[in-house]
Amino acid sequence: MAEYSALSLLKNALSGNKDWKPAWRKPEPKPSYDVIIVGGGGHGLATAYYLAKEHGITNVAVLEKGWLGSGNIGRNTTIVRSNYLLPESIRFYDFSVRLWENLSHELNYNVMFSQRGILNLAHSPAQADEYIRRGNAMCHGGGDGVWLTPEEIARKVPGVDLSASARFPVVGGLLQPRAGTARHDAVAWGYARAADRLGVDIIENCEVTGFLREGDTIIGVTSMRGEIRARKVAIAVAGSTSRVLRLAGIERFPIESHVLQAFVSESIKPYLDCVVTFGGGHLYMSQSDKGGLVFGGDLDGYNSYAQRGNLPLVEEVMGEMVAMFPAVARLRLLRSWGGVMDMSMDGSPIITKGPLPGMYLNCGWCYGGFKATPASGFSFAWTIAKDEPHAINAPFTLSRFERGAVIDEKGVGPTPKLH
Ligand SMILES: Cc1cc2nc3c(=O)[nH]c(=O)nc-3n(C[C@H](O)[C@H](O)[C@H](O)COP(=O)(O)OP(=O)(O)OC[C@H]3O[C@@H](n4cnc5c(N)ncnc54)[C@H](O)[C@@H]3O)c2cc1C
């Protein structure tokens, strides 16, 4: 039954909005759980939901340092896509897109998933070849990739500079029609509410400060709210991965933390009805339902745990935006913010049992983990419940670094080694 129906909106509007039921409880932590999830971002919350829903494991606590949505789940540019090159990535991210397609119904919460498509602009014949190759790989893997000519791009995205004098001439573009955007806070709130309703304890303002151990085995955590024991401890802390692993004595791990900024302009009339990326540098832009242009570019380029960025990158991103869409040069910038990215060394995620007994780890999302939220939660829950990976995350365990079987997504993944 819809909890936020038109009738309940009207009723609560008339009663001063004082009677809304909280979307999740504020429980005190119990002394022990079957599973503790460290990190109440999108991935931690989705994992808790699928543990309860798919595996019947409901004696679960999600421990969040701040408030839900304070991390990258509430800071991203909301792009959902599966336009990858390598079969492992296509399989994983396409599975995620399929979960997105039913997510609002699954959670009974409108996550505003809008399949408006993503268009990657190509600016040289070599880049066009590369994108067409990727589109073919996507189609072979069961996904959707369509090549657009400049004439078709002119009709679809009239704001793009397609003139002969353009600084970066456009020779075509790869469109993934099923890609799109979603409302990022709603994803956190939707998973939180659904997990809570299944019995999961979501405990905010509860930073994990250490791990309880018996020998090498992790048997719980120390936190701002005391010691909490668990049979299994799962970590999903994105940009804080190296800091949290250090609490368990793991000093060396193939993850670096970097700042990524995002921007939103003042609201304008409908201007852009798909996501567009610029291939001459690194820029991605869409228009939100409120009318603001939402966009971002590259990492700031130095290691940091700060959730804010610096000015040189702002200038670079604005320069790319104006080169691609000259008409936006006179728009005012409304807000900018930053998040801490967990950059893995091959640009692909890690969803794994270990590295210590009793521990499970989910990280390495680089700047593309929002779109992965449903598949990540689904496969991490599977890994925790069954002590083995699901077929879709089997290639993404830690053993790939030992075996040299890295998943180096040159097609469209981040390239941490260049930063
Ligand atoms: C500016 C920006 C733009 C992006 N754009 C996109 C995009 O368009 N598309 C896309 O797919 N991805 C994008 N991303 C990446 C995506 O947001 C992340 O990969 C993803 O959200 C990471 O997973 P998460 O949601 O679980 O992380 P988070 O929301 O960061 O969750 C981790 C949580 O762990 C908590 N935590 C940390 N340490 C502790 C501790 N000791 N104890 C308890 N809790 C702790 C943190 O407070 C945080 O809430 C973007 C990211 C940023 C910053």
Tab-separated table of C-alpha atoms and ligand atoms in Angstrom:
chain	number	residue	atom	x	y	z
A	1	MET	CA	0.000	0.000	0.000
A	2	ALA	CA	1.351	3.472	-0.855
A	3	GLU	CA	2.437	5.258	2.340
A	4	TYR	CA	2.755	8.624	0.601
A	5	SER	CA	-0.568	8.667	-1.259
A	6	ALA	CA	-2.303	11.847	-2.469
A	7	LEU	CA	-4.797	11.359	0.386
A	8	SER	CA	-2.091	11.142	3.078
A	9	LEU	CA	-0.365	14.205	1.591
A	10	LEU	CA	-3.612	16.178	1.857
A	11	LYS	CA	-4.390	14.893	5.365
A	12	ASN	CA	-0.933	15.781	6.657
A	13	ALA	CA	-0.920	19.152	4.925
A	14	LEU	CA	-4.130	20.004	6.757
A	15	SER	CA	-2.747	18.824	10.120
A	16	GLY	CA	0.532	20.776	9.891
A	17	ASN	CA	2.625	17.762	8.794
A	18	LYS	CA	2.891	16.557	12.399
A	19	ASP	CA	1.490	13.043	11.951
A	20	TRP	CA	3.911	11.494	9.461
A	21	LYS	CA	5.246	8.132	10.627
A	22	PRO	CA	9.081	8.203	10.645
A	23	ALA	CA	10.429	6.343	7.629
A	24	TRP	CA	12.697	4.254	9.873
A	25	ARG	CA	12.959	3.661	13.638
A	26	LYS	CA	15.748	5.016	15.853
A	27	PRO	CA	16.594	1.835	17.808
A	28	GLU	CA	19.241	1.463	20.507
A	29	PRO	CA	21.960	-0.958	19.387
A	30	LYS	CA	21.541	-4.517	20.695
A	31	PRO	CA	24.586	-6.255	22.252
A	32	SER	CA	24.868	-8.599	19.253
A	33	TYR	CA	23.585	-9.238	15.735
A	34	ASP	CA	23.947	-11.875	13.046
A	35	VAL	CA	25.350	-9.244	10.698
A	36	ILE	CA	26.695	-5.744	11.260
A	37	ILE	CA	27.026	-3.509	8.214
A	38	VAL	CA	29.443	-0.620	8.705
A	39	GLY	CA	28.314	2.340	6.575
A	40	GLY	CA	24.766	3.539	5.924
A	41	GLY	CA	25.320	4.737	2.365
A	42	GLY	CA	23.435	3.366	-0.615
A	43	HIS	CA	25.423	0.141	-0.707
A	44	GLY	CA	25.185	-0.613	3.026
A	45	LEU	CA	21.436	0.029	3.090
A	46	ALA	CA	20.794	-1.974	-0.082
A	47	THR	CA	22.816	-4.859	1.361
A	48	ALA	CA	20.745	-4.812	4.547
A	49	TYR	CA	17.523	-4.812	2.527
A	50	TYR	CA	18.522	-7.764	0.315
A	51	LEU	CA	19.871	-9.725	3.317
A	52	ALA	CA	16.442	-9.440	4.920
A	53	LYS	CA	14.332	-9.799	1.785
A	54	GLU	CA	16.260	-12.445	-0.190
A	55	HIS	CA	17.885	-14.464	2.608
A	56	GLY	CA	15.589	-13.963	5.612
A	57	ILE	CA	18.490	-12.570	7.686
A	58	THR	CA	16.831	-9.789	9.650
A	59	ASN	CA	18.949	-9.649	12.819
A	60	VAL	CA	21.060	-6.998	11.120
A	61	ALA	CA	22.386	-3.580	12.190
A	62	VAL	CA	23.538	-0.836	9.839
A	63	LEU	CA	25.955	1.427	11.730
A	64	GLU	CA	26.311	4.888	10.186
A	65	LYS	CA	28.821	7.488	11.361
A	66	GLY	CA	26.642	10.486	10.440
A	67	TRP	CA	23.132	10.638	9.052
A	68	LEU	CA	21.747	8.595	6.165
A	69	GLY	CA	22.609	10.252	2.888
A	70	SER	CA	25.560	12.247	4.251
A	71	GLY	CA	28.066	10.320	2.133
A	72	ASN	CA	28.397	9.804	-1.598
A	73	ILE	CA	24.881	8.415	-1.969
A	74	GLY	CA	23.591	11.981	-1.443
A	75	ARG	CA	26.411	13.702	-3.352
A	76	ASN	CA	26.525	12.074	-6.761
A	77	THR	CA	25.326	13.341	-10.135
A	78	THR	CA	22.726	10.507	-10.197
A	79	ILE	CA	23.719	8.894	-13.508
A	80	VAL	CA	22.690	5.270	-14.029
A	81	ARG	CA	24.145	3.406	-17.032
A	82	SER	CA	25.717	0.126	-18.117
A	83	ASN	CA	27.657	1.276	-21.189
A	84	TYR	CA	30.818	-0.675	-20.372
A	85	LEU	CA	33.257	-2.574	-22.580
A	86	LEU	CA	34.311	-5.682	-20.663
A	87	PRO	CA	31.899	-8.644	-20.321
A	88	GLU	CA	32.217	-8.785	-16.502
A	89	SER	CA	31.251	-5.110	-16.206
A	90	ILE	CA	28.449	-5.266	-18.776
A	91	ARG	CA	26.917	-8.258	-16.959
A	92	PHE	CA	27.131	-6.598	-13.547
A	93	TYR	CA	25.931	-3.116	-14.498
A	94	ASP	CA	23.210	-4.357	-16.830
A	95	PHE	CA	21.861	-6.509	-13.995
A	96	SER	CA	21.843	-3.330	-11.927
A	97	VAL	CA	19.896	-1.397	-14.594
A	98	ARG	CA	17.323	-4.209	-14.599
A	99	LEU	CA	16.939	-3.896	-10.829
A	100	TRP	CA	16.611	-0.098	-11.219
A	101	GLU	CA	13.764	-0.602	-13.690
A	102	ASN	CA	11.598	-2.126	-10.961
A	103	LEU	CA	13.098	-0.410	-7.902
A	104	SER	CA	10.279	2.039	-7.141
A	105	HIS	CA	7.806	-0.865	-7.071
A	106	GLU	CA	10.177	-3.148	-5.169
A	107	LEU	CA	10.697	-0.558	-2.404
A	108	ASN	CA	7.231	1.006	-2.653
A	109	TYR	CA	9.125	4.304	-2.803
A	110	ASN	CA	9.434	6.578	-5.808
A	111	VAL	CA	13.156	6.723	-6.609
A	112	MET	CA	12.317	8.783	-9.721
A	113	PHE	CA	14.278	6.521	-12.074
A	114	SER	CA	14.093	8.243	-15.444
A	115	GLN	CA	15.424	6.315	-18.453
A	116	ARG	CA	16.254	9.381	-20.498
A	117	GLY	CA	19.388	7.866	-22.085
A	118	ILE	CA	23.059	8.754	-21.988
A	119	LEU	CA	24.910	10.098	-25.018
A	120	ASN	CA	28.734	9.898	-25.175
A	121	LEU	CA	29.965	12.458	-27.717
A	122	ALA	CA	32.935	11.423	-29.887
A	123	HIS	CA	35.286	14.078	-31.239
A	124	SER	CA	37.654	12.203	-33.562
A	125	PRO	CA	37.412	9.211	-35.922
A	126	ALA	CA	39.599	7.201	-33.520
A	127	GLN	CA	37.265	7.966	-30.643
A	128	ALA	CA	34.256	7.090	-32.796
A	129	ASP	CA	35.840	3.670	-33.533
A	130	GLU	CA	36.390	3.135	-29.813
A	131	TYR	CA	32.805	4.046	-28.932
A	132	ILE	CA	31.344	1.918	-31.743
A	133	ARG	CA	33.406	-1.015	-30.476
A	134	ARG	CA	31.989	-0.439	-27.014
A	135	GLY	CA	28.427	-0.181	-28.389
A	136	ASN	CA	28.937	-3.525	-30.181
A	137	ALA	CA	30.241	-5.104	-26.958
A	138	MET	CA	27.192	-3.785	-25.090
A	139	CYS	CA	24.808	-5.253	-27.683
A	140	HIS	CA	26.645	-8.631	-27.612
A	141	GLY	CA	26.270	-8.631	-23.830
A	142	GLY	CA	22.493	-8.139	-24.076
A	143	GLY	CA	22.593	-4.370	-23.488
A	144	ASP	CA	21.581	-1.474	-25.700
A	145	GLY	CA	23.987	0.747	-27.643
A	146	VAL	CA	23.028	2.925	-30.630
A	147	TRP	CA	25.341	5.033	-32.791
A	148	LEU	CA	24.056	8.545	-33.597
A	149	THR	CA	25.296	10.722	-36.462
A	150	PRO	CA	25.865	14.481	-35.950
A	151	GLU	CA	22.518	15.156	-37.694
A	152	GLU	CA	20.718	12.848	-35.243
A	153	ILE	CA	22.569	14.482	-32.332
A	154	ALA	CA	21.476	17.927	-33.552
A	155	ARG	CA	17.846	16.807	-33.345
A	156	LYS	CA	18.224	15.094	-29.957
A	157	VAL	CA	20.441	17.654	-28.177
A	158	PRO	CA	20.101	20.996	-29.982
A	159	GLY	CA	22.291	22.822	-27.446
A	160	VAL	CA	25.504	20.981	-28.412
A	161	ASP	CA	27.953	23.008	-30.523
A	162	LEU	CA	28.017	21.074	-33.808
A	163	SER	CA	29.360	23.953	-35.886
A	164	ALA	CA	32.424	23.536	-38.090
A	165	SER	CA	34.254	26.058	-35.912
A	166	ALA	CA	33.593	24.144	-32.671
A	167	ARG	CA	36.685	23.779	-30.477
A	168	PHE	CA	35.996	20.000	-30.292
A	169	PRO	CA	34.050	18.991	-33.439
A	170	VAL	CA	31.499	16.224	-32.839
A	171	VAL	CA	31.769	13.253	-35.227
A	172	GLY	CA	28.992	11.168	-33.653
A	173	GLY	CA	27.889	9.709	-30.354
A	174	LEU	CA	27.116	6.459	-28.550
A	175	LEU	CA	23.633	6.456	-27.024
A	176	GLN	CA	22.464	4.028	-24.366
A	177	PRO	CA	18.691	4.581	-24.334
A	178	ARG	CA	18.018	2.570	-21.123
A	179	ALA	CA	20.442	4.657	-19.078
A	180	GLY	CA	19.242	7.678	-17.117
A	181	THR	CA	19.078	9.319	-13.718
A	182	ALA	CA	17.396	8.689	-10.346
A	183	ARG	CA	16.764	10.756	-7.237
A	184	HIS	CA	19.747	9.832	-5.044
A	185	ASP	CA	18.331	10.676	-1.571
A	186	ALA	CA	15.184	8.717	-2.381
A	187	VAL	CA	17.331	5.659	-3.043
A	188	ALA	CA	18.875	5.880	0.435
A	189	TRP	CA	15.531	6.609	2.091
A	190	GLY	CA	13.693	3.925	0.087
A	191	TYR	CA	16.172	1.168	0.952
A	192	ALA	CA	16.324	2.371	4.582
A	193	ARG	CA	12.558	2.308	5.010
A	194	ALA	CA	12.187	-1.079	3.320
A	195	ALA	CA	15.021	-2.619	5.384
A	196	ASP	CA	13.621	-1.125	8.601
A	197	ARG	CA	10.164	-2.555	7.868
A	198	LEU	CA	11.799	-6.017	7.545
A	199	GLY	CA	13.370	-5.649	11.020
A	200	VAL	CA	16.841	-4.232	10.274
A	201	ASP	CA	18.162	-1.781	12.924
A	202	ILE	CA	19.510	1.402	11.328
A	203	ILE	CA	21.681	3.209	13.851
A	204	GLU	CA	22.832	6.707	12.890
A	205	ASN	CA	25.523	8.773	14.641
A	206	CYS	CA	27.318	5.533	15.434
A	207	GLU	CA	30.869	5.655	14.133
A	208	VAL	CA	32.764	2.370	14.189
A	209	THR	CA	36.046	3.044	15.986
A	210	GLY	CA	37.618	-0.402	16.052
A	211	PHE	CA	37.109	-4.142	15.603
A	212	LEU	CA	36.691	-6.898	18.183
A	213	ARG	CA	38.821	-9.920	17.348
A	214	GLU	CA	39.487	-13.465	18.431
A	215	GLY	CA	42.890	-14.067	16.930
A	216	ASP	CA	42.530	-12.976	13.313
A	217	THR	CA	38.741	-13.437	13.267
A	218	ILE	CA	36.508	-10.358	13.466
A	219	ILE	CA	33.727	-10.908	16.023
A	220	GLY	CA	32.263	-7.404	16.296
A	221	VAL	CA	33.039	-3.708	16.495
A	222	THR	CA	33.701	-0.968	18.981
A	223	SER	CA	31.633	2.113	18.237
A	224	MET	CA	30.553	5.489	19.580
A	225	ARG	CA	27.602	3.563	21.079
A	226	GLY	CA	29.719	0.835	22.710
A	227	GLU	CA	30.800	-2.678	21.771
A	228	ILE	CA	28.527	-4.612	19.427
A	229	ARG	CA	29.176	-8.242	18.534
A	230	ALA	CA	28.266	-10.034	15.317
A	231	ARG	CA	28.852	-13.334	13.533
A	232	LYS	CA	29.677	-11.388	10.403
A	233	VAL	CA	30.891	-7.795	9.925
A	234	ALA	CA	30.413	-6.241	6.483
A	235	ILE	CA	32.146	-3.008	5.504
A	236	ALA	CA	30.611	-0.625	2.927
A	237	VAL	CA	32.192	2.752	3.699
A	238	ALA	CA	33.223	3.891	0.166
A	239	GLY	CA	35.756	6.756	0.507
A	240	SER	CA	36.581	5.778	4.115
A	241	THR	CA	37.613	2.215	3.202
A	242	SER	CA	41.340	2.642	3.876
A	243	ARG	CA	40.655	4.397	7.197
A	244	VAL	CA	38.267	1.688	8.408
A	245	LEU	CA	40.529	-1.154	7.257
A	246	ARG	CA	43.372	0.460	9.181
A	247	LEU	CA	41.237	0.022	12.338
A	248	ALA	CA	41.461	-3.706	11.653
A	249	GLY	CA	45.234	-3.533	11.217
A	250	ILE	CA	45.183	-3.646	7.407
A	251	GLU	CA	47.624	-0.946	6.327
A	252	ARG	CA	48.068	-1.762	2.637
A	253	PHE	CA	45.070	-2.119	0.335
A	254	PRO	CA	44.575	-1.383	-3.411
A	255	ILE	CA	42.295	1.668	-2.823
A	256	GLU	CA	43.111	5.387	-2.906
A	257	SER	CA	40.765	8.134	-1.694
A	258	HIS	CA	40.284	11.154	-3.972
A	259	VAL	CA	37.907	14.134	-4.030
A	260	LEU	CA	35.290	14.403	-6.769
A	261	GLN	CA	33.242	17.587	-7.141
A	262	ALA	CA	29.781	18.156	-8.611
A	263	PHE	CA	27.871	21.292	-9.579
A	264	VAL	CA	24.334	22.508	-10.157
A	265	SER	CA	23.281	25.649	-12.017
A	266	GLU	CA	20.292	27.874	-11.429
A	267	SER	CA	17.043	26.433	-12.820
A	268	ILE	CA	16.212	26.982	-16.458
A	269	LYS	CA	13.420	25.865	-18.786
A	270	PRO	CA	13.675	22.358	-20.288
A	271	TYR	CA	16.990	22.319	-22.168
A	272	LEU	CA	18.450	18.833	-22.009
A	273	ASP	CA	16.384	15.647	-21.864
A	274	CYS	CA	19.186	13.092	-21.696
A	275	VAL	CA	22.580	12.755	-20.024
A	276	VAL	CA	25.441	13.974	-22.226
A	277	THR	CA	29.146	13.321	-21.800
A	278	PHE	CA	31.957	15.193	-23.507
A	279	GLY	CA	34.697	12.982	-24.985
A	280	GLY	CA	37.276	15.751	-25.469
A	281	GLY	CA	37.922	15.855	-21.723
A	282	HIS	CA	35.770	14.549	-18.918
A	283	LEU	CA	32.361	16.101	-18.355
A	284	TYR	CA	28.882	14.688	-17.789
A	285	MET	CA	25.715	16.747	-17.590
A	286	SER	CA	21.972	16.293	-17.191
A	287	GLN	CA	19.054	18.519	-16.243
A	288	SER	CA	17.268	17.854	-12.971
A	289	ASP	CA	13.489	17.828	-12.630
A	290	LYS	CA	13.792	21.200	-10.860
A	291	GLY	CA	15.514	22.632	-13.953
A	292	GLY	CA	19.123	22.950	-12.761
A	293	LEU	CA	21.922	21.597	-14.921
A	294	VAL	CA	23.725	18.960	-12.849
A	295	PHE	CA	27.278	18.255	-13.944
A	296	GLY	CA	30.719	17.086	-12.945
A	297	GLY	CA	34.107	16.192	-14.349
A	298	ASP	CA	37.349	14.689	-13.174
A	299	LEU	CA	38.812	14.025	-9.749
A	300	ASP	CA	40.671	16.878	-8.082
A	301	GLY	CA	43.808	14.815	-8.568
A	302	TYR	CA	45.284	14.421	-5.092
A	303	ASN	CA	44.573	12.097	-2.192
A	304	SER	CA	42.143	13.472	0.374
A	305	TYR	CA	39.380	12.511	2.807
A	306	ALA	CA	37.825	16.018	2.656
A	307	GLN	CA	34.283	16.305	1.271
A	308	ARG	CA	35.065	19.506	-0.615
A	309	GLY	CA	37.144	20.442	-3.639
A	310	ASN	CA	39.403	23.157	-4.990
A	311	LEU	CA	39.085	25.888	-7.612
A	312	PRO	CA	41.375	24.726	-10.483
A	313	LEU	CA	39.063	21.804	-11.170
A	314	VAL	CA	36.028	24.133	-11.123
A	315	GLU	CA	37.624	26.186	-13.896
A	316	GLU	CA	38.418	23.065	-15.929
A	317	VAL	CA	34.881	21.685	-15.678
A	318	MET	CA	33.284	25.052	-16.563
A	319	GLY	CA	35.621	25.372	-19.560
A	320	GLU	CA	34.583	21.969	-20.877
A	321	MET	CA	30.914	22.714	-20.304
A	322	VAL	CA	31.048	25.955	-22.251
A	323	ALA	CA	33.036	24.322	-25.079
A	324	MET	CA	30.296	21.734	-25.417
A	325	PHE	CA	27.233	23.930	-24.746
A	326	PRO	CA	28.198	27.577	-25.523
A	327	ALA	CA	24.709	28.873	-24.591
A	328	VAL	CA	25.184	28.023	-20.899
A	329	ALA	CA	28.093	30.468	-20.486
A	330	ARG	CA	25.854	33.087	-18.865
A	331	LEU	CA	24.178	30.750	-16.388
A	332	ARG	CA	24.863	31.226	-12.703
A	333	LEU	CA	26.237	28.415	-10.615
A	334	LEU	CA	23.959	27.581	-7.707
A	335	ARG	CA	25.986	25.116	-5.645
A	336	SER	CA	29.038	22.891	-5.719
A	337	TRP	CA	30.095	20.116	-3.360
A	338	GLY	CA	32.552	17.240	-3.104
A	339	GLY	CA	32.658	13.600	-2.077
A	340	VAL	CA	35.438	11.152	-1.312
A	341	MET	CA	35.892	8.457	-3.940
A	342	ASP	CA	37.217	4.974	-3.248
A	343	MET	CA	39.410	4.544	-6.335
A	344	SER	CA	40.457	0.962	-7.039
A	345	MET	CA	43.569	0.398	-9.093
A	346	ASP	CA	41.799	-1.191	-12.076
A	347	GLY	CA	38.705	1.038	-11.968
A	348	SER	CA	36.457	-1.889	-10.962
A	349	PRO	CA	34.749	-2.618	-7.637
A	350	ILE	CA	35.616	-5.136	-4.931
A	351	ILE	CA	32.731	-7.179	-3.446
A	352	THR	CA	34.272	-9.948	-1.448
A	353	LYS	CA	34.499	-12.172	1.580
A	354	GLY	CA	37.527	-11.191	3.709
A	355	PRO	CA	40.241	-10.003	3.793
A	356	LEU	CA	40.032	-11.252	7.437
A	357	PRO	CA	37.855	-14.132	8.685
A	358	GLY	CA	34.443	-12.813	9.763
A	359	MET	CA	34.867	-9.731	7.561
A	360	TYR	CA	33.175	-8.903	4.223
A	361	LEU	CA	34.134	-5.951	2.072
A	362	ASN	CA	32.389	-3.781	-0.519
A	363	CYS	CA	34.419	-0.907	-2.021
A	364	GLY	CA	36.337	0.384	-5.044
A	365	TRP	CA	33.374	2.152	-6.639
A	366	CYS	CA	35.502	4.962	-8.013
A	367	TYR	CA	33.090	7.593	-9.290
A	368	GLY	CA	30.510	5.160	-10.600
A	369	GLY	CA	28.954	3.390	-7.646
A	370	PHE	CA	25.549	5.059	-7.537
A	371	LYS	CA	24.311	3.157	-10.585
A	372	ALA	CA	25.613	-0.054	-9.016
A	373	THR	CA	23.675	0.362	-5.758
A	374	PRO	CA	21.003	-2.326	-6.394
A	375	ALA	CA	23.369	-4.935	-7.914
A	376	SER	CA	26.020	-4.226	-5.310
A	377	GLY	CA	23.572	-4.642	-2.428
A	378	PHE	CA	22.083	-7.775	-4.011
A	379	SER	CA	25.415	-9.515	-4.651
A	380	PHE	CA	27.058	-8.380	-1.392
A	381	ALA	CA	24.064	-9.740	0.568
A	382	TRP	CA	24.432	-13.019	-1.327
A	383	THR	CA	28.166	-13.160	-0.514
A	384	ILE	CA	27.515	-12.517	3.190
A	385	ALA	CA	24.609	-14.967	3.437
A	386	LYS	CA	26.202	-17.826	1.503
A	387	ASP	CA	29.906	-17.202	2.112
A	388	GLU	CA	30.540	-17.283	-1.620
A	389	PRO	CA	30.080	-14.738	-4.412
A	390	HIS	CA	27.051	-14.602	-6.676
A	391	ALA	CA	27.825	-15.206	-10.383
A	392	ILE	CA	27.644	-11.448	-11.089
A	393	ASN	CA	30.253	-10.461	-8.473
A	394	ALA	CA	32.479	-13.557	-8.786
A	395	PRO	CA	34.949	-11.638	-11.026
A	396	PHE	CA	35.076	-8.748	-8.511
A	397	THR	CA	36.620	-10.479	-5.484
A	398	LEU	CA	40.042	-9.604	-4.074
A	399	SER	CA	41.657	-12.673	-5.599
A	400	ARG	CA	41.813	-10.903	-8.966
A	401	PHE	CA	44.743	-8.827	-7.695
A	402	GLU	CA	46.604	-11.963	-6.547
A	403	ARG	CA	45.953	-13.694	-9.881
A	404	GLY	CA	46.703	-10.637	-11.996
A	405	ALA	CA	43.192	-10.962	-13.473
A	406	VAL	CA	42.391	-7.269	-13.092
A	407	ILE	CA	39.261	-5.891	-14.790
A	408	ASP	CA	40.841	-2.851	-16.369
A	409	GLU	CA	37.793	-1.013	-17.761
A	410	LYS	CA	39.526	1.147	-20.340
A	411	GLY	CA	36.230	1.452	-22.201
A	412	VAL	CA	34.556	3.869	-19.849
A	413	GLY	CA	35.759	3.125	-16.348
A	414	PRO	CA	37.800	5.552	-14.284
A	415	THR	CA	41.549	5.435	-14.817
A	416	PRO	CA	43.021	5.875	-11.332
A	417	LYS	CA	46.550	5.296	-12.512
A	418	LEU	CA	46.358	8.506	-14.542
A	419	HIS	CA	45.529	10.635	-11.502
B	1	LIG	C1	30.390	14.296	-6.838
B	1	LIG	C2	30.075	12.865	-7.111
B	1	LIG	C3	29.429	12.498	-8.282
B	1	LIG	C4	29.149	11.165	-8.538
B	1	LIG	N1	28.393	10.851	-9.645
B	1	LIG	C5	28.014	9.571	-9.852
B	1	LIG	C6	27.132	9.258	-10.918
B	1	LIG	O1	26.645	10.143	-11.635
B	1	LIG	N2	26.797	7.957	-11.119
B	1	LIG	C7	27.300	6.954	-10.331
B	1	LIG	O2	26.993	5.794	-10.595
B	1	LIG	N3	28.095	7.229	-9.264
B	1	LIG	C8	28.461	8.503	-9.000
B	1	LIG	N4	29.242	8.811	-7.921
B	1	LIG	C9	29.762	7.714	-7.080
B	1	LIG	C10	28.759	7.165	-6.082
B	1	LIG	O3	28.082	8.205	-5.426
B	1	LIG	C11	29.509	6.285	-5.073
B	1	LIG	O4	30.318	5.350	-5.767
B	1	LIG	C12	28.558	5.487	-4.156
B	1	LIG	O5	27.557	6.325	-3.632
B	1	LIG	C13	29.390	4.843	-3.038
B	1	LIG	O6	28.645	3.961	-2.237
B	1	LIG	P1	27.760	4.397	-0.958
B	1	LIG	O7	26.516	5.016	-1.456
B	1	LIG	O8	27.560	3.226	-0.104
B	1	LIG	O9	28.729	5.460	-0.286
B	1	LIG	P2	28.460	6.501	0.883
B	1	LIG	O10	27.130	7.153	0.754
B	1	LIG	O11	29.654	7.392	0.942
B	1	LIG	O12	28.378	5.564	2.167
B	1	LIG	C14	29.454	5.220	3.007
B	1	LIG	C15	29.024	5.569	4.424
B	1	LIG	O13	29.968	5.048	5.349
B	1	LIG	C16	29.961	5.915	6.461
B	1	LIG	N5	31.147	5.661	7.274
B	1	LIG	C17	32.443	5.967	6.982
B	1	LIG	N6	33.250	5.597	7.999
B	1	LIG	C18	32.442	5.044	8.941
B	1	LIG	C19	32.701	4.485	10.216
B	1	LIG	N7	33.920	4.406	10.742
B	1	LIG	N8	31.634	4.015	10.932
B	1	LIG	C20	30.370	4.063	10.436
B	1	LIG	N9	30.096	4.594	9.235
B	1	LIG	C21	31.112	5.072	8.487
B	1	LIG	C22	29.925	7.296	5.836
B	1	LIG	O14	29.483	8.285	6.763
B	1	LIG	C23	28.971	7.075	4.664
B	1	LIG	O15	27.645	7.459	4.972
B	1	LIG	C24	29.544	10.146	-7.621
B	1	LIG	C25	30.174	10.517	-6.432
B	1	LIG	C26	30.419	11.866	-6.156
B	1	LIG	C27	31.073	12.249	-4.859
